[in-house]
XYZ file of C-alpha atoms in Angstrom:
206
model
C -34.697 26.904 30.281
C -33.964 27.836 26.659
C -37.606 28.823 26.137
C -37.492 31.026 29.221
C -34.400 32.851 28.004
C -35.904 33.181 24.523
C -38.878 35.080 25.967
C -36.349 37.451 27.529
C -34.890 38.326 24.143
C -34.921 42.051 24.819
C -32.637 41.633 27.822
C -28.877 41.830 27.501
C -27.129 38.501 26.883
C -30.433 36.573 26.740
C -29.581 35.308 23.267
C -26.192 34.049 24.462
C -27.844 32.304 27.398
C -30.259 30.537 25.040
C -27.380 29.339 22.894
C -25.402 28.190 25.938
C -28.426 26.315 27.256
C -28.768 24.449 23.974
C -25.045 23.663 24.061
C -25.270 22.223 27.572
C -28.326 20.218 26.536
C -26.302 18.774 23.662
C -23.533 17.736 26.051
C -26.094 16.097 28.328
C -27.609 14.142 25.438
C -24.147 13.069 24.324
C -23.356 11.785 27.799
C -26.647 9.846 27.901
C -25.940 8.184 24.565
C -28.641 10.059 22.641
C -26.231 10.638 19.790
C -28.632 11.605 17.001
C -30.341 14.211 19.188
C -26.955 15.567 20.274
C -25.811 15.834 16.655
C -28.963 17.752 15.752
C -28.347 20.310 18.496
C -24.649 20.787 17.789
C -25.311 21.148 14.068
C -27.952 23.767 14.868
C -25.391 25.665 16.970
C -23.004 25.909 14.030
C -19.652 27.397 15.062
C -20.642 28.163 18.640
C -17.796 27.152 20.941
C -16.667 23.637 19.863
C -20.077 22.551 18.539
C -18.567 21.381 15.244
C -16.135 19.116 17.093
C -18.962 17.820 19.281
C -20.818 16.767 16.131
C -17.837 14.583 15.213
C -17.549 13.275 18.763
C -21.226 12.295 18.863
C -20.911 10.449 15.554
C -17.710 8.775 16.754
C -19.363 7.523 19.942
C -22.364 6.343 17.943
C -19.990 4.338 15.762
C -18.502 2.652 18.832
C -22.019 1.890 20.036
C -22.868 0.348 16.657
C -19.884 -1.995 16.906
C -20.927 -3.057 20.418
C -24.482 -3.767 19.260
C -23.482 -5.661 16.123
C -24.473 -2.939 13.635
C -21.195 -3.283 11.793
C -22.181 -1.793 8.441
C -23.568 1.319 10.129
C -20.355 1.615 12.137
C -18.217 1.358 9.002
C -20.246 4.086 7.286
C -19.988 6.381 10.308
C -16.261 5.990 10.835
C -15.517 6.401 7.143
C -17.491 9.640 7.129
C -15.351 10.909 10.036
C -12.145 10.828 8.008
C -9.112 11.373 10.239
C -11.037 12.225 13.413
C -9.330 10.408 16.291
C -8.728 6.746 15.277
C -11.716 6.469 12.933
C -9.681 4.667 10.255
C -8.707 1.969 12.763
C -12.291 1.697 13.939
C -13.345 0.959 10.349
C -11.008 -2.039 10.451
C -12.313 -3.054 13.866
C -15.935 -2.933 12.695
C -15.083 -5.062 9.657
C -13.068 -7.466 11.824
C -15.981 -7.967 14.204
C -18.331 -8.424 11.251
C -15.994 -11.097 9.883
C -16.017 -12.960 13.195
C -19.804 -12.768 13.271
C -20.034 -14.199 9.750
C -17.580 -16.944 10.710
C -19.725 -17.923 13.696
C -22.759 -18.022 11.392
C -20.987 -20.300 8.918
C -20.895 -17.642 6.170
C -17.345 -18.624 5.254
C -17.007 -16.993 1.847
C -18.183 -13.608 3.108
C -15.891 -13.904 6.117
C -12.937 -14.791 3.885
C -13.506 -11.701 1.753
C -13.439 -9.463 4.826
C -10.359 -11.005 6.455
C -8.473 -10.971 3.151
C -9.126 -7.222 2.906
C -7.963 -6.823 6.523
C -4.612 -8.506 5.934
C -2.243 -7.391 8.684
C -4.945 -6.252 11.099
C -4.880 -8.193 14.374
C -4.897 -11.958 13.647
C -6.660 -11.760 10.268
C -4.050 -14.041 8.679
C -4.606 -16.827 11.210
C -8.344 -16.305 10.998
C -8.208 -16.912 7.246
C -6.680 -20.326 7.991
C -9.452 -20.912 10.526
C -12.105 -20.119 7.913
C -10.633 -22.553 5.391
C -10.299 -25.188 8.130
C -13.870 -24.857 9.396
C -15.303 -24.787 5.895
C -13.225 -27.811 4.869
C -14.241 -29.752 7.953
C -17.930 -29.027 7.331
C -17.602 -30.088 3.686
C -15.879 -33.324 4.750
C -18.677 -34.114 7.186
C -21.232 -33.603 4.411
C -19.353 -35.892 2.008
C -18.203 -33.177 -0.390
C -14.667 -34.480 -0.564
C -13.250 -32.525 -3.486
C -14.392 -29.204 -2.061
C -13.117 -30.247 1.363
C -9.703 -31.139 -0.040
C -9.428 -27.736 -1.666
C -10.281 -25.860 1.558
C -8.141 -27.985 3.885
C -5.188 -27.614 1.526
C -5.415 -23.856 2.098
C -5.000 -24.283 5.862
C -1.679 -26.148 6.178
C -0.552 -26.954 9.711
C -3.713 -25.438 11.195
C -4.886 -27.647 14.091
C -5.553 -31.119 12.594
C -6.052 -29.912 9.006
C -3.362 -32.256 7.632
C -4.962 -35.250 9.329
C -8.386 -34.285 8.030
C -6.942 -33.809 4.556
C -5.574 -37.382 4.502
C -8.878 -38.660 5.862
C -10.659 -36.768 3.116
C -8.409 -38.253 0.426
C -9.000 -41.782 1.732
C -12.753 -41.191 1.753
C -12.518 -39.852 -1.782
C -10.509 -42.939 -2.798
C -13.148 -45.296 -1.369
C -15.846 -43.312 -3.134
C -13.987 -43.618 -6.439
C -13.553 -47.384 -6.005
C -17.248 -47.780 -5.271
C -18.006 -45.755 -8.400
C -15.693 -47.844 -10.590
C -13.067 -45.119 -10.900
C -10.051 -47.234 -9.991
C -7.443 -44.980 -11.591
C -8.646 -41.939 -9.677
C -8.696 -43.975 -6.472
C -5.092 -45.019 -7.011
C -4.073 -41.386 -7.487
C -5.803 -40.379 -4.258
C -4.203 -43.244 -2.316
C -0.771 -42.261 -3.660
C -1.300 -38.680 -2.494
C -2.223 -39.917 0.968
C 0.907 -42.092 1.080
C 3.115 -39.188 -0.039
C 1.663 -36.798 2.517
C 2.100 -39.394 5.270
C 5.698 -40.182 4.290
C 6.514 -36.472 4.451
C 5.267 -36.304 8.013
C 7.010 -39.415 9.336
C 10.553 -37.961 9.261
C 9.324 -34.916 11.173
C 7.785 -37.132 13.830
C 10.950 -39.177 14.267
C 13.284 -36.153 14.448
């Protein structure tokens, strides 16, 4: 249609009809999810009608699509470039939050921790940090890395059975020290287990 109107350039309003046709095509592409093509058209149209706003809207919707498809870094870049358009700032946090969950599922605990620490206060980031320390500590315990496990589980107090796993880890570390001829270290670990258990007993009886 735009080509047809362009050939009628010597007729009144033909130029406006060409521009309007492009505008409607941009809206159609936006509705179909062809965001890059829509952006190209609206940028070409410059300040025609609300073309400049439609550029932002197309990029915004593309950002939402990137979150849905797991392209979190692309989503973050898009929403940051949109400044204060709609809730772009919140969508940056949402993209990072979803990326953190994805990293957690993949066992990339340190990367996940960095993200959730930066997102402090957004959704349940605080509880998720405890979950990261717990899962990492549990995995380290299962692989026999007791010292590292103790450090991680200590950072997740009261989370699920973290306290129980921590005592189990200390006992395993104590046995390991005894087997290695490190009696003094074993005694220290056993004392810590006894202290942590004695602190829990009053709570259980109350």
